XYZ file of C-alpha atoms in Angstrom:
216
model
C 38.213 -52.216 -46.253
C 37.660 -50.306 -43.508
C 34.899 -47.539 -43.648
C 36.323 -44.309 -43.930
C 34.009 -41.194 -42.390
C 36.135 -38.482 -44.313
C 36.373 -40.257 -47.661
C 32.720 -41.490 -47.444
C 31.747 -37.681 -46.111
C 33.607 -35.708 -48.197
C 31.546 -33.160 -48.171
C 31.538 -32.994 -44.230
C 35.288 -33.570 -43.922
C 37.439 -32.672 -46.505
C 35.606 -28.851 -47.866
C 37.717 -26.892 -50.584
C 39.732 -24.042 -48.880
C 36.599 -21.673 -50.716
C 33.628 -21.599 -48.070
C 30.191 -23.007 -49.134
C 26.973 -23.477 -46.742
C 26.071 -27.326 -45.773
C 23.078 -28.683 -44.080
C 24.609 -30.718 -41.644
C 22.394 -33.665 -40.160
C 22.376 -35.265 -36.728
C 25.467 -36.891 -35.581
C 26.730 -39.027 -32.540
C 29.855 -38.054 -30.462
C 32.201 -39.177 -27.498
C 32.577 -35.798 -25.869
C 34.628 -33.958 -23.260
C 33.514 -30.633 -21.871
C 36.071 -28.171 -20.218
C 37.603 -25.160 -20.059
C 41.090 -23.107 -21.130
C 43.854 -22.617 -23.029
C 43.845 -26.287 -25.290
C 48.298 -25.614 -25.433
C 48.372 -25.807 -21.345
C 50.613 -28.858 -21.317
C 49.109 -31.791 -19.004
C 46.091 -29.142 -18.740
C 41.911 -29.980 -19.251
C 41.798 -30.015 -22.531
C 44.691 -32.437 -23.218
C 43.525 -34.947 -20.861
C 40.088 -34.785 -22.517
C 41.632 -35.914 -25.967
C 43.124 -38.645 -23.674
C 39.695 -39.697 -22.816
C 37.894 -39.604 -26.140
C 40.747 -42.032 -27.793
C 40.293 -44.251 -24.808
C 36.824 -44.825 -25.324
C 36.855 -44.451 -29.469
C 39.099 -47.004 -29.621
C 37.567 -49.341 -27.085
C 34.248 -48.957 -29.177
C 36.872 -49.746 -32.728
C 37.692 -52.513 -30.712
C 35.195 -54.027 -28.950
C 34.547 -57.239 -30.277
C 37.976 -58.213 -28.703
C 36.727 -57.588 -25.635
C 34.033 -59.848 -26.395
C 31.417 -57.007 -26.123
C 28.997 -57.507 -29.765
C 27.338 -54.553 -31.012
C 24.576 -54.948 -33.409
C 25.224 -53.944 -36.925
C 28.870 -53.393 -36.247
C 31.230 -52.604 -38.939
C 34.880 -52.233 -39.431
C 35.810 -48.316 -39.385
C 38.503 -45.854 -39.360
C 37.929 -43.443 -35.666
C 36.920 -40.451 -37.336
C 39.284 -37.042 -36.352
C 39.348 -34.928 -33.342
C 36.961 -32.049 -33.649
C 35.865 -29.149 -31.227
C 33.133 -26.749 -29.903
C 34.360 -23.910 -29.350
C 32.823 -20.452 -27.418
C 33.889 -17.665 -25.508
C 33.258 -17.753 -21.488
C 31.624 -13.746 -21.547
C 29.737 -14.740 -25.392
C 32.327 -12.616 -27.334
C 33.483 -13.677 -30.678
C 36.580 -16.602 -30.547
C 39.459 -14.402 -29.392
C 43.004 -16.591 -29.975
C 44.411 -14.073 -27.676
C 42.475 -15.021 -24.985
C 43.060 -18.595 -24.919
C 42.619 -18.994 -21.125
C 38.771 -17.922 -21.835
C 38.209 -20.328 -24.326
C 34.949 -23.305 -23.594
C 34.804 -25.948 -25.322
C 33.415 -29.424 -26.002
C 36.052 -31.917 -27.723
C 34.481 -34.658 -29.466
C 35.165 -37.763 -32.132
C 32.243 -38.642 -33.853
C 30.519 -42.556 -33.389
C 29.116 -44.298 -36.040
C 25.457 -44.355 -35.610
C 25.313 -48.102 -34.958
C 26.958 -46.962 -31.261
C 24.157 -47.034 -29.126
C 23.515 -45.555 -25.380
C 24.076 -49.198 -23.784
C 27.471 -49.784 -26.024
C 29.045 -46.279 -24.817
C 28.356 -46.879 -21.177
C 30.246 -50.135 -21.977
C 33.324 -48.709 -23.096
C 33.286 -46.014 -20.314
C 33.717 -48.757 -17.646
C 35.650 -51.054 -19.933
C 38.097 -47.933 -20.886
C 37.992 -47.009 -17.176
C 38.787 -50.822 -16.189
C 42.105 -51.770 -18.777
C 43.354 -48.828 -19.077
C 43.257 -47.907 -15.001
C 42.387 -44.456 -16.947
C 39.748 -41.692 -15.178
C 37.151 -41.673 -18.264
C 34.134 -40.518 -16.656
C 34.400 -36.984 -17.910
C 33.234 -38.261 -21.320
C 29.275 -38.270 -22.183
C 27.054 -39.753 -25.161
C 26.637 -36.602 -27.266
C 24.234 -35.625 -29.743
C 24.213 -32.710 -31.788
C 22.093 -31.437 -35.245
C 23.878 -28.185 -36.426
C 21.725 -27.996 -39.383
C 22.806 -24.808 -41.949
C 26.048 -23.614 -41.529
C 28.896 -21.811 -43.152
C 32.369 -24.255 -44.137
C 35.778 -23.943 -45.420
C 39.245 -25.904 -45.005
C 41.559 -23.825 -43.392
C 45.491 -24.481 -44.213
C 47.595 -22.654 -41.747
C 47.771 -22.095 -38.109
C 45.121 -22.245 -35.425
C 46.028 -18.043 -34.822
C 45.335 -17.436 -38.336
C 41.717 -18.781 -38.516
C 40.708 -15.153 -37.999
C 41.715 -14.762 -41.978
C 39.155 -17.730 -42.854
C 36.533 -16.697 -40.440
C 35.972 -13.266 -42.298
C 35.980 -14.623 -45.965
C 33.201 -17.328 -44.658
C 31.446 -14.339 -43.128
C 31.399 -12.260 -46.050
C 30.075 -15.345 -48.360
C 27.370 -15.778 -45.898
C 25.768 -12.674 -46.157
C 26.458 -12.781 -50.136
C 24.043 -16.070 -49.819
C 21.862 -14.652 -47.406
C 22.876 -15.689 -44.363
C 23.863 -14.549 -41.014
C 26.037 -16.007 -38.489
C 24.102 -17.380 -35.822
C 26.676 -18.455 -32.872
C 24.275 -18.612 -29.846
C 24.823 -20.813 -26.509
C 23.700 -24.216 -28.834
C 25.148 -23.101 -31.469
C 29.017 -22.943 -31.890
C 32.476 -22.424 -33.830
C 33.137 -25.933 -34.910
C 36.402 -27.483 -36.006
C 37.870 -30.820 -37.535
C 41.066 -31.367 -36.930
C 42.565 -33.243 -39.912
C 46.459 -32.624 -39.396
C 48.335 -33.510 -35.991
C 50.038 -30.500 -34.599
C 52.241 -32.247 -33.145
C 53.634 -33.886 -36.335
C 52.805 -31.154 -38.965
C 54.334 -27.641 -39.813
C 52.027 -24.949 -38.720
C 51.487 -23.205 -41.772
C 50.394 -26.358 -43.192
C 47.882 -27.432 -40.486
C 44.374 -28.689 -42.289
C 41.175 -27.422 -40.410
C 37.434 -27.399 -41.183
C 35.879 -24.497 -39.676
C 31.931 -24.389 -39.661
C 29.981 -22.071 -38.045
C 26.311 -21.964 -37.859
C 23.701 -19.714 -40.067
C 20.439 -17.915 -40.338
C 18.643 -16.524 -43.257
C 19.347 -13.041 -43.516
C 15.414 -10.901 -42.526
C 14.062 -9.578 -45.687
C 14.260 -6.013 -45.584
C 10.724 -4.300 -44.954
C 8.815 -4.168 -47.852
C 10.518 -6.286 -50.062
């Protein structure tokens, strides 16, 4: 059977829709980095998702090609999932789409090395006569943050984002978005194929301990 990232994660991938803080460790990614509304049809960040499935699946698949990767094992491509960040540093603002950066990613089972991504990029660039050298070997250690699952649309997040914010500080934590540090998603519906109001998101967002008060 084919190993499963979000069964064998669960903690990572499928949270309970109440927020808890994880200690999340260092993970491997095919990533696209862009900018702007993510609904523009044809627009950046749709032809980045194009990208990442052409080389996630090449990697899924490369023994066909003939390419052998050490330690290789059968897996399920994890989901889509996004960085997200404001271009002026403000909080996430769904009304300002056209402001949004991000960096869309599919995680790469740690047996991926350097040498086997460069692979798929040309192979990927080669069979599928697909532009693919927008995507980049990414690593990324986000370390304490703040989760939920969020059921509902994207333009409701807002709802989650407070209730995660208020448990933080009840744990003692603080929110700690900074320019390596962002709003995070896992995108475990398609849009495309599921009602919005019961869309399945992850939303993590990075912490802090909360400064003790002076002289406690």
């Amino acid at each position: 059977m084919a190993f499963d990232f979000k069964k064998e994660y669960r903690e990572f991938y499928l949270p309970k829709a109440q927020p808890e803080i994880v200690d999340v460790p260092a993970m491997n990614f095919v990533a696209v980095r862009g900018q702007g509304d993510p609904n523009q049809e044809g627009g950046a960040y749709q032809q980045a998702i194009g990208i990442l499935y052409a080389i996630a699946f090449t990697l899924k698949m490369s023994a066909r090609a003939g390419h052998v990767i050490e330690g290789f094992y059968d897996y399920v491509v994890p989901p889509l999932e996004g960085f997200w960040w404001m271009q002026d540093g403000a909080d996430i603002d769904y009304r300002r789409k056209q402001d949004f950066e991000w960096i869309s990613v599919i995680r790469l089972p740690d047996f991926i090395r350097r040498m086997d991504f460069d692979w798929a990029v040309a192979e990927a660039a080669k069979k599928k006569k697909q532009d693919v050298s927008k995507a980049e070997f990414y690593s990324c250690v986000e370390g304490a943050c703040v989760q939920c699952m969020h059921i509902g649309p994207y333009d409701k997040e807002s709802d989650t984002i407070r209730l995660m914010e208020a448990f933080a500080g009840d744990k003692g934590y603080a929110i700690d978005i900074t320019p390596r540090r962002h709003h995070h998603e896992i995108y475990l519906s398609d849009a495309r194929r599921c009602a919005p109001e019961r869309l399945k998101t992850v939303i993590r967002l990075p912490v802090r301990p909360l400064k003790p008060c002076p002289g406690n």
